[in-house]
PDB file of C-alpha atoms in Angstrom:
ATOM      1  CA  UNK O 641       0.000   0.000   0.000  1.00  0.00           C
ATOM      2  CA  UNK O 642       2.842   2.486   0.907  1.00  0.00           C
ATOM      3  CA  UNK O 643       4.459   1.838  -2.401  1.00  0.00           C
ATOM      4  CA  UNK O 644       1.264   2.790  -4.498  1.00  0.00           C
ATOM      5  CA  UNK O 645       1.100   5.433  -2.541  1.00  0.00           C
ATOM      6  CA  UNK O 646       4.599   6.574  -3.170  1.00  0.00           C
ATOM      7  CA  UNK O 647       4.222   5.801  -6.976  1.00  0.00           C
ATOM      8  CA  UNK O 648       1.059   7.868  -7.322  1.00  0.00           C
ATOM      9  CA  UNK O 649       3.327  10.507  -5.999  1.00  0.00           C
ATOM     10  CA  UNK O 650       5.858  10.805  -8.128  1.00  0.00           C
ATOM     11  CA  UNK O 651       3.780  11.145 -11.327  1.00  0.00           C
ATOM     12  CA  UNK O 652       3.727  14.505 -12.162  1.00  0.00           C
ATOM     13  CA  UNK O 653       0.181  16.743 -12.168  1.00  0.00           C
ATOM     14  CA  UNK O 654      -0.733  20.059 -13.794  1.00  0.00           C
ATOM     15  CA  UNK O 655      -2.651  21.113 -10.648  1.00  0.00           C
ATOM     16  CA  UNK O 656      -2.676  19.636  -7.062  1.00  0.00           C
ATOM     17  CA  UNK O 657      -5.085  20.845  -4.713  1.00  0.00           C
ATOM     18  CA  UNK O 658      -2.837  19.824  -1.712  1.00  0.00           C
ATOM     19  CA  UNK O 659       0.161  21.181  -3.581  1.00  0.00           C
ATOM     20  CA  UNK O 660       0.672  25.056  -3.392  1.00  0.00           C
ATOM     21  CA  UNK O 661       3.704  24.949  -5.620  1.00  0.00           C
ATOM     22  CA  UNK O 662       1.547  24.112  -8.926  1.00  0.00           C
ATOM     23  CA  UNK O 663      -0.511  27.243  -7.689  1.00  0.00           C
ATOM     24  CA  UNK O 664       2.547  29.569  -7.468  1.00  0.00           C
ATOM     25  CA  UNK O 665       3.910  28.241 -10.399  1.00  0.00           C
ATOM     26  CA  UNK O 666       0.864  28.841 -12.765  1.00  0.00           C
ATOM     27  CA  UNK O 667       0.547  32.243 -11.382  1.00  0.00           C
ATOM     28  CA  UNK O 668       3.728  32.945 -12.559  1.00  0.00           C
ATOM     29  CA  UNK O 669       3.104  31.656 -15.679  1.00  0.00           C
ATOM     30  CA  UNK O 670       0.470  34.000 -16.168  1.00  0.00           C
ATOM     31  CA  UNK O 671       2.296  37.034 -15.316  1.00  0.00           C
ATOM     32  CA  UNK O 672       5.168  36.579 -17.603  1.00  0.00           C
ATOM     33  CA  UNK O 673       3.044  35.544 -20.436  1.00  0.00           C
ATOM     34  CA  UNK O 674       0.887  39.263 -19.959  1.00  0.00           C
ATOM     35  CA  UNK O 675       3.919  40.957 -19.147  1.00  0.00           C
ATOM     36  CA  UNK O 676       5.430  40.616 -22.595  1.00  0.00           C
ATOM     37  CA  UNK O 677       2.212  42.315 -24.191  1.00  0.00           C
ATOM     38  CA  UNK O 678       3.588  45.167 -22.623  1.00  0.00           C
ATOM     39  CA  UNK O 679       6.562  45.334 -23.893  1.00  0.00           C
ATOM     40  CA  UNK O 680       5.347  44.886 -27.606  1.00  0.00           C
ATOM     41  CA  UNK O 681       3.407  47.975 -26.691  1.00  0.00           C
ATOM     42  CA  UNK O 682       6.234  50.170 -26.231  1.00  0.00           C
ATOM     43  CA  UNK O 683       8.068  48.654 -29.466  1.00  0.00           C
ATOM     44  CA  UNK O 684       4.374  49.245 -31.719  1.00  0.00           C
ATOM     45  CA  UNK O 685       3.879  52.201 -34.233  1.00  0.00           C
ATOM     46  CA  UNK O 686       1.142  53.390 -34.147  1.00  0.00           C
ATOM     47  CA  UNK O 687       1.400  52.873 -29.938  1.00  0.00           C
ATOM     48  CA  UNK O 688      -2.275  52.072 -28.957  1.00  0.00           C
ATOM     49  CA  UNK O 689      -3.694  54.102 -26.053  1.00  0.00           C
ATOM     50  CA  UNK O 690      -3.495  52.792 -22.505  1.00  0.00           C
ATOM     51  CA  UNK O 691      -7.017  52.174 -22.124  1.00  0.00           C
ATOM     52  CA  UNK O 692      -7.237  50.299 -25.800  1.00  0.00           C
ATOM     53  CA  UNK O 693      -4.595  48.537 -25.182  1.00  0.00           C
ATOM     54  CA  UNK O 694      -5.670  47.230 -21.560  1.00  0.00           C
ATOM     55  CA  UNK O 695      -8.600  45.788 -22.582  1.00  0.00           C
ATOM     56  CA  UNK O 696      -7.099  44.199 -25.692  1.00  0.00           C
ATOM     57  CA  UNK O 697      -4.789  42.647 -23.288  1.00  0.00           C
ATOM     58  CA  UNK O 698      -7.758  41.669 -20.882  1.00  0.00           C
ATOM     59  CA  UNK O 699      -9.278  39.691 -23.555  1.00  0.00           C
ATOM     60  CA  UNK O 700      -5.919  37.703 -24.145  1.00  0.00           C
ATOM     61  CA  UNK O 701      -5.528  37.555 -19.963  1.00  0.00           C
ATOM     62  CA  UNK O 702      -9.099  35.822 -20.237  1.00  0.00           C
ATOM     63  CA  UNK O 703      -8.701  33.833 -23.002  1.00  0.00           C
ATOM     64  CA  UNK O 704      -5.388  32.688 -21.677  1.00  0.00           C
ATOM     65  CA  UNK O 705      -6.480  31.618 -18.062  1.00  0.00           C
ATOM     66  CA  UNK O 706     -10.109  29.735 -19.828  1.00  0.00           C
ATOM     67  CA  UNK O 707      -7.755  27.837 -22.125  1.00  0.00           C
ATOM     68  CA  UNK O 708      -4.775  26.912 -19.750  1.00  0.00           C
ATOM     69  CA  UNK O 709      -7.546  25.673 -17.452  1.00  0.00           C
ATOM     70  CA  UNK O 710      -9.110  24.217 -20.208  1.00  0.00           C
ATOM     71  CA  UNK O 711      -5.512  22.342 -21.179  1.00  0.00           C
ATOM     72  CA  UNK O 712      -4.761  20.861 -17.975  1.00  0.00           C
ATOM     73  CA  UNK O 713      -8.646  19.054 -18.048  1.00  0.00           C
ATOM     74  CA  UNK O 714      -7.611  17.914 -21.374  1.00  0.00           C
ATOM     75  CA  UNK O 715      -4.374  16.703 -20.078  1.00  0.00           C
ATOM     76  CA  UNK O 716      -6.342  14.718 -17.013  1.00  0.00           C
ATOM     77  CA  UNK O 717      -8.447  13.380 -19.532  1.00  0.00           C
ATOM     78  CA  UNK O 718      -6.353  12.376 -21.890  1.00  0.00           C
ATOM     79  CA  UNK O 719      -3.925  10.511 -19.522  1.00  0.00           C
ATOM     80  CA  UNK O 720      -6.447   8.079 -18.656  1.00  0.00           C
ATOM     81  CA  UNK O 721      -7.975   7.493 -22.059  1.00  0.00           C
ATOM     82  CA  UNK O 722      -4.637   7.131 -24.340  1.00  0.00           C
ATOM     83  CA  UNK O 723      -5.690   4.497 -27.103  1.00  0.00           C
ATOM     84  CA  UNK O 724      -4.305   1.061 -27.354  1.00  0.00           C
ATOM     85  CA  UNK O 725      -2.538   0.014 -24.538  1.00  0.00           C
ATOM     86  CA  UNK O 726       0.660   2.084 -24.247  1.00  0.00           C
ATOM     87  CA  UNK O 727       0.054   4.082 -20.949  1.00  0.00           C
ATOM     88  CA  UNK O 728       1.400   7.776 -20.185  1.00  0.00           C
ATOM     89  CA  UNK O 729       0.462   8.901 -16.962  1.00  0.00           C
ATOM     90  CA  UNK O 730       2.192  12.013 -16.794  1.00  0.00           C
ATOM     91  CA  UNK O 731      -0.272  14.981 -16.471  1.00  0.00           C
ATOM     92  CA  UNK O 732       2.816  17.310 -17.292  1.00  0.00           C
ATOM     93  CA  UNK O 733       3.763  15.301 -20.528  1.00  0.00           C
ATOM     94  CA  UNK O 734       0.412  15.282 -22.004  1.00  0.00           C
ATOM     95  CA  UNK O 735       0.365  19.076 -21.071  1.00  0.00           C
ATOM     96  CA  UNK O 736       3.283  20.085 -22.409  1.00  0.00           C
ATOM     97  CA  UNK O 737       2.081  17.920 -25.558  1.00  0.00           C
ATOM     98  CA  UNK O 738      -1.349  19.465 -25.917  1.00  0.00           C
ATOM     99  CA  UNK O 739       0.421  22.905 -25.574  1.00  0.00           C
ATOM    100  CA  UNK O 740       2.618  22.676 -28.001  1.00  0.00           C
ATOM    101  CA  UNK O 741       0.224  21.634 -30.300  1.00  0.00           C
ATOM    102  CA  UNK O 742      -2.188  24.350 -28.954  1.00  0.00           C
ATOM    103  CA  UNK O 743       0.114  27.146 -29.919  1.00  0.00           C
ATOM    104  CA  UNK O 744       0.584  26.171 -33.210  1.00  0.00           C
ATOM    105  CA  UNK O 745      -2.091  24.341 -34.854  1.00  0.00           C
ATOM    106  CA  UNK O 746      -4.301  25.795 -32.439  1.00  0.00           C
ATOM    107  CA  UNK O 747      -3.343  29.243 -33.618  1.00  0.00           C
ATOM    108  CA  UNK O 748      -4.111  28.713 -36.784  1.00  0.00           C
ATOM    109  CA  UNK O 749      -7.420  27.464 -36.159  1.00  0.00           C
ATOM    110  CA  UNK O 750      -7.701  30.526 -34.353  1.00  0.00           C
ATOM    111  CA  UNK O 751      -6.753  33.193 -36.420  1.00  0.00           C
ATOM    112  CA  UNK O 752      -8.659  31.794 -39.245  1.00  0.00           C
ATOM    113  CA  UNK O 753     -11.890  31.555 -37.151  1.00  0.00           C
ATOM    114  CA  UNK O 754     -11.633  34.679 -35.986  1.00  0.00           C
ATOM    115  CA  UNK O 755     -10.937  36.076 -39.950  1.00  0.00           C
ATOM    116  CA  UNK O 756     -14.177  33.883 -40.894  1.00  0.00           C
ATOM    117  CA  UNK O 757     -16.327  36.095 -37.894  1.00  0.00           C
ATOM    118  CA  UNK O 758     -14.566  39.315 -39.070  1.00  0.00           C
ATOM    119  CA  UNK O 759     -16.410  38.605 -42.964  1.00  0.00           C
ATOM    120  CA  UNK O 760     -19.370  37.586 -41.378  1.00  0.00           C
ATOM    121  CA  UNK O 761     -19.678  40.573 -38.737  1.00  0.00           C
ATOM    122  CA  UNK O 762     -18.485  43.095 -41.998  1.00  0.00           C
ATOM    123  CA  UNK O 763     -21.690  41.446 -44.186  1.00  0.00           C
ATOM    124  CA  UNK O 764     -24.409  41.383 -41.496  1.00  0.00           C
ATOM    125  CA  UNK O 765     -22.952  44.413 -39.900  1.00  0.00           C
ATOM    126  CA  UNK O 766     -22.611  43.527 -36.432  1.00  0.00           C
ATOM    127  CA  UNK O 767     -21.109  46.757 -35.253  1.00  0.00           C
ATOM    128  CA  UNK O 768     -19.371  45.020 -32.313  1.00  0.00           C
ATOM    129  CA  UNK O 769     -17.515  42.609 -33.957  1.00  0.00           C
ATOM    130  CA  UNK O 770     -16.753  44.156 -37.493  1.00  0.00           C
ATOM    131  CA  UNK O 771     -13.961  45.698 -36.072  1.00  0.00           C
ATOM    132  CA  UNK O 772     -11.905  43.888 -33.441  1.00  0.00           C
ATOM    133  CA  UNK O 773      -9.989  45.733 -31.080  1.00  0.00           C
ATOM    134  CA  UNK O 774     -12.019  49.095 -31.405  1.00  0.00           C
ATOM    135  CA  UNK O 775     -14.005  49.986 -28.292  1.00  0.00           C
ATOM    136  CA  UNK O 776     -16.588  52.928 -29.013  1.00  0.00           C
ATOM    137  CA  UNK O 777     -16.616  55.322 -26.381  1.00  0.00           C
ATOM    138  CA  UNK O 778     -20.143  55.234 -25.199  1.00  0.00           C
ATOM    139  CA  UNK O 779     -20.346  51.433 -26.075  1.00  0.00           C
ATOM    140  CA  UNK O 780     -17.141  50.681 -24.721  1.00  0.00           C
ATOM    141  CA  UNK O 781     -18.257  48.238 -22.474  1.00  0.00           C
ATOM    142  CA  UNK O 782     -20.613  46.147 -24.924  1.00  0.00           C
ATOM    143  CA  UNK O 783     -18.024  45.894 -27.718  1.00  0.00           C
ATOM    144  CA  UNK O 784     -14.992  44.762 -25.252  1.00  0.00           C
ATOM    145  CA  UNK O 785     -18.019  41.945 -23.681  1.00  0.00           C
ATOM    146  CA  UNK O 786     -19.275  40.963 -27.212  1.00  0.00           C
ATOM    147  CA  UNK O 787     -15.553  40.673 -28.100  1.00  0.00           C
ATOM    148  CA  UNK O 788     -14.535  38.739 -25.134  1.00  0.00           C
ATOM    149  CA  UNK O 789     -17.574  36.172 -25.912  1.00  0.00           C
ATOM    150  CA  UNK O 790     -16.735  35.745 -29.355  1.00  0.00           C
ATOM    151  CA  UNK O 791     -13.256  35.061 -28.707  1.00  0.00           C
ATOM    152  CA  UNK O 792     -14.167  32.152 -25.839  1.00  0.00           C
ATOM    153  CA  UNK O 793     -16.041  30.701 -27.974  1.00  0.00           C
ATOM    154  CA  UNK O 794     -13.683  30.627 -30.787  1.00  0.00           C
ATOM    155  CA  UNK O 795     -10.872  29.152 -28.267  1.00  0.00           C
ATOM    156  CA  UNK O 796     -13.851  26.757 -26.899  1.00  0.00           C
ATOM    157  CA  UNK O 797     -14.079  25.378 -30.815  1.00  0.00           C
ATOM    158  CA  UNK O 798     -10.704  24.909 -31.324  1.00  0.00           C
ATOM    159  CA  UNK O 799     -10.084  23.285 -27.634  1.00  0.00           C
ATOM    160  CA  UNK O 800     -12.932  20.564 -28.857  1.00  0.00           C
ATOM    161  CA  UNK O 801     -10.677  19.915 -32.503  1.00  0.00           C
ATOM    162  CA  UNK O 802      -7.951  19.899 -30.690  1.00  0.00           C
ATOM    163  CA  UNK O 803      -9.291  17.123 -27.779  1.00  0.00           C
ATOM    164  CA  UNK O 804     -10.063  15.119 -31.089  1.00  0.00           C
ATOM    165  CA  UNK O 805      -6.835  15.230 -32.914  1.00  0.00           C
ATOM    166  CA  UNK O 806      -4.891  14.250 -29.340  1.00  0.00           C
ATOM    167  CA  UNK O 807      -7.123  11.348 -28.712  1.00  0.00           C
ATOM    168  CA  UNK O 808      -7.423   9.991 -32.319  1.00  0.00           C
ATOM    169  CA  UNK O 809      -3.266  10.309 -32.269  1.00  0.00           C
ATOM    170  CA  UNK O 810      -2.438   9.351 -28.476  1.00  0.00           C
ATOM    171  CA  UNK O 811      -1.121   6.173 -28.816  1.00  0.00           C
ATOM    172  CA  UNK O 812       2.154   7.512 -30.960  1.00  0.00           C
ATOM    173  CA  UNK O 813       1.754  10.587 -28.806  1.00  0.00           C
ATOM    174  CA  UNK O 814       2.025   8.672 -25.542  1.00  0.00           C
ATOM    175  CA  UNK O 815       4.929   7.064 -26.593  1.00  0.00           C
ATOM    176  CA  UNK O 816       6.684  10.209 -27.961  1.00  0.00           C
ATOM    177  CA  UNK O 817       5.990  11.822 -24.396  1.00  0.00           C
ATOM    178  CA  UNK O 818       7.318   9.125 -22.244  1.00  0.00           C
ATOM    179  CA  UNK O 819      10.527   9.191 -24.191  1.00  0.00           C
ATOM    180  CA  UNK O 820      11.130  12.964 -24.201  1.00  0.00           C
ATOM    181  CA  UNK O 821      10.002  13.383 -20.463  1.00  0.00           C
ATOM    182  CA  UNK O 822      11.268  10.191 -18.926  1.00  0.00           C
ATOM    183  CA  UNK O 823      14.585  11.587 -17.445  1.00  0.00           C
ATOM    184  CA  UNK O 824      12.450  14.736 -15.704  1.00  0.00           C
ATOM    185  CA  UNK O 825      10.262  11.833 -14.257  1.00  0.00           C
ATOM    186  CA  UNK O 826      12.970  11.640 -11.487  1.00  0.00           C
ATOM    187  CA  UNK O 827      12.027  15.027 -10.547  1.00  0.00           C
ATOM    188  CA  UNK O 828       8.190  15.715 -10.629  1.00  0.00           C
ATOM    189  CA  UNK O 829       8.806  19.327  -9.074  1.00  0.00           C
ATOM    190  CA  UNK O 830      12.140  20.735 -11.971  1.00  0.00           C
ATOM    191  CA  UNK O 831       9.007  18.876 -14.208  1.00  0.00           C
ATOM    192  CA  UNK O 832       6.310  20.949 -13.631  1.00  0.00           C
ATOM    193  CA  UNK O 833       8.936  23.930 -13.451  1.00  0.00           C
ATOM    194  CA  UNK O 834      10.037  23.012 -16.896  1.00  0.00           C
ATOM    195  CA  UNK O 835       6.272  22.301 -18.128  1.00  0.00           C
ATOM    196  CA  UNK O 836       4.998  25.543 -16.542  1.00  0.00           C
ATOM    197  CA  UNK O 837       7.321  27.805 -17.287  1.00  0.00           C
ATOM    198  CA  UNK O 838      10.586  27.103 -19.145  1.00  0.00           C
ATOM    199  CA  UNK O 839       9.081  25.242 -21.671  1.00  0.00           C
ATOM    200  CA  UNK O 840       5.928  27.381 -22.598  1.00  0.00           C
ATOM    201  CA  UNK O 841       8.056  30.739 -22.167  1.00  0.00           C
ATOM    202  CA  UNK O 842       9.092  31.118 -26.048  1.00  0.00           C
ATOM    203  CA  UNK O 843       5.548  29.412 -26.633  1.00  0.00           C
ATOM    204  CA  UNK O 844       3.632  31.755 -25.261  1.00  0.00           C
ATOM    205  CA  UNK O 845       5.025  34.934 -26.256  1.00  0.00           C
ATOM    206  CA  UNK O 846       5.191  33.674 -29.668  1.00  0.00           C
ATOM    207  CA  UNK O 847       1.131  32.916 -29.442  1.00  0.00           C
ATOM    208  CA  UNK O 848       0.387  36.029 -27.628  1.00  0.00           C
ATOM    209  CA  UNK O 849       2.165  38.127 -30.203  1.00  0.00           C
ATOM    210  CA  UNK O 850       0.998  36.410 -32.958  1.00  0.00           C
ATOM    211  CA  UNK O 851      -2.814  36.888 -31.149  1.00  0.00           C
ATOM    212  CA  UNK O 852      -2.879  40.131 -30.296  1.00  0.00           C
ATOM    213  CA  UNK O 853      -1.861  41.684 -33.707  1.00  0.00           C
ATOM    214  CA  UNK O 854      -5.083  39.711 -34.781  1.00  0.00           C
ATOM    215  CA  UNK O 855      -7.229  41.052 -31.809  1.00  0.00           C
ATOM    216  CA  UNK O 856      -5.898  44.446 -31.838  1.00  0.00           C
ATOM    217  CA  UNK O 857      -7.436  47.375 -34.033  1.00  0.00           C
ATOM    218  CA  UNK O 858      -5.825  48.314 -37.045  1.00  0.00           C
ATOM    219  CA  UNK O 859      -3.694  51.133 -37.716  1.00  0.00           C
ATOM    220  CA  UNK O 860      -6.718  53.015 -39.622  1.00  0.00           C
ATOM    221  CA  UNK O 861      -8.563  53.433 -36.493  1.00  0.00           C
ATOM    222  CA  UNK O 862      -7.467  56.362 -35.266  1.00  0.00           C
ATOM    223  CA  UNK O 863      -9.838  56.414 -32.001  1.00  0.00           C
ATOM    224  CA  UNK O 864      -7.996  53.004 -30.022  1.00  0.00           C
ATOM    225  CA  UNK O 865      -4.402  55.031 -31.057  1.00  0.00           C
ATOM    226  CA  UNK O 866      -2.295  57.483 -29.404  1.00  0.00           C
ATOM    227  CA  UNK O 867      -1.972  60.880 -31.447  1.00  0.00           C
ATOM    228  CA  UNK O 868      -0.107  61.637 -34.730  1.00  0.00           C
ATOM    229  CA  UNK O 869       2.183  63.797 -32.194  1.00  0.00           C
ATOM    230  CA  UNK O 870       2.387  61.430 -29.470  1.00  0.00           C
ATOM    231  CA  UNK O 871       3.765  58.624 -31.938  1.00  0.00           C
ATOM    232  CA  UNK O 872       6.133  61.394 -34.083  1.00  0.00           C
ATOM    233  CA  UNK O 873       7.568  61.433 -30.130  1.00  0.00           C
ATOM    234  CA  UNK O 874       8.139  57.577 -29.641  1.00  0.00           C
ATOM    235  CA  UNK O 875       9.088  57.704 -32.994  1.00  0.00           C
ATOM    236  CA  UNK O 876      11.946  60.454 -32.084  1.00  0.00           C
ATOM    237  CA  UNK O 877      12.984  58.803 -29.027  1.00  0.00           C
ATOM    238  CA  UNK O 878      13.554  55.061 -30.613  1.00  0.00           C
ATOM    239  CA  UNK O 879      15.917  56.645 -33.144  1.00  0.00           C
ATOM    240  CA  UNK O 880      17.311  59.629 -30.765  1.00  0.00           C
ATOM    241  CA  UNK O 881      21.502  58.764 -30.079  1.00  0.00           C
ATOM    242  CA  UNK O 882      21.727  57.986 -26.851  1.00  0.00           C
ATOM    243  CA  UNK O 883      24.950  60.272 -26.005  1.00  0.00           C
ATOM    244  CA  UNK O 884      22.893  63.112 -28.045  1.00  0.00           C
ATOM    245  CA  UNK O 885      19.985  62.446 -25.934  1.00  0.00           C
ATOM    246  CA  UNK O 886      22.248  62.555 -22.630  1.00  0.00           C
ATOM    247  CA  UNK O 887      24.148  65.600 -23.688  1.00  0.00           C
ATOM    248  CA  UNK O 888      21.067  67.514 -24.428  1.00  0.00           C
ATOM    249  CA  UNK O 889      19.995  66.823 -20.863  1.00  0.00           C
ATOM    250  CA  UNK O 890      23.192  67.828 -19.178  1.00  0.00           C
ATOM    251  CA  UNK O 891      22.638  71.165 -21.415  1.00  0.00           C
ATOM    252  CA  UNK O 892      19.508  71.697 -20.251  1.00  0.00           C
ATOM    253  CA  UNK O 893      20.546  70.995 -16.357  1.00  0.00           C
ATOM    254  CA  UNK O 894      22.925  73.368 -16.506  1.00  0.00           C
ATOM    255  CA  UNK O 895      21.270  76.039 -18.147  1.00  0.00           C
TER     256      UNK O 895
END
């Protein structure tokens, strides 16, 4: 009895109720992931406003905790139903599986669901979704909600494809797993770590990038952008020498 016990705990798990590392660790997750949005603010021309870009961001920072919560389910559920009889227990293998194939296949599916609801919200002029990323300012509210739904529920769609293609393919994907994650086994702590964080770093950057230049408003809207003189600024200061920049400032002190 003591050594089932000890064997059930060294597979690894996404999430552990009893466990407030995998807590800490997902948190952290989170932040890094959000906090890279930021800095692809400062690097964008034209620089959305503060206020556009928050909730753009909020809409990712929803969309992001719904589908990391729905990818360790999928993980749970997938460990115990692999097909054929090769078994993977590993909660953290079939995560870091699922997410790998989530930011890439899944990404695609995304960004081409959310071009087919663009057409369709241009033709029957749905005025909240025709233009993504542009919150009007008296119905700023009801176009960031109706956004935030549609996006769910285009994540929710491609979470169900992408359930599909890991079940119909886990018995060479089980295998795959156990041989990549095998020598982290030893180590079900540095394997979440690595899962959680090390892992999906690159990942997720890469997918929030790649999503938010689909969510965000386009350069034509004026309204969700900082002014013409506000961007000649960021403009000057990117391309400013720095020793120009810090001798005009030492001019100016001593004046």
């Amino acid at each position: 009895m003591a050594d089932d016990d000890f064997n059930e705990q060294r597979i690894c798990k996404v999430y552990d109720v009893e466990d407030s590392y995998t807590s800490w660790v997902q948190i952290l997750l989170a932040f890094l992931a959000l906090a890279s949005l930021y800095f692809k603010r400062l690097n964008e021309t034209p620089r959305r406003t503060l206020k556009t870009w928050a909730l753009d961001v909020s809409k990712q920072g929803f969309g992001a905790t719904y589908a990391h919560i729905v990818n360790m389910l999928i993980a749970a559920v997938i460990s115990d139903n692999v097909r054929g009889d090769y078994v993977l227990e590993d909660q953290c293998a079939w995560y870091a599986i699922n997410f790998l194939i989530d930011t890439t296949l899944g990404l695609v599916l995304s960004i081409a669901f959310l071009r087919i609801l663009s057409d369709q919200a241009e033709k029957r002029d749905w005025v909240c979704l025709k233009n993504t990323g542009v919150y009007c300012k008296k119905d700023t509210m009801k176009h960031w909600i109706h956004q935030l739904l549609a996006w769910l529920g285009i994540l929710s769609i491609v979470k169900v494809i992408l359930l599909v293609v890991l079940w119909v393919f886990s018995p060479l994907l089980a295998v795959i797993g156990d041989f990549l994650f095998q020598p982290l086994q030893g180590n079900i702590r540095f394997e979440l770590l690595f899962v959680m964080i090390l892992f999906p770093g690159i990942l997720n950057m890469f997918y929030f990038w790649i999503a938010d230049h689909y969510l965000k408003a386009g350069a034509e809207h004026n309204e969700a952008h900082e002014s013409e003189i506000e961007n000649e600024e960021i403009e000057d200061e990117k391309t400013e020498d720095p020793i120009t920049k810090y001798t005009s400032y030492e001019g100016g002190a001593l004046a």
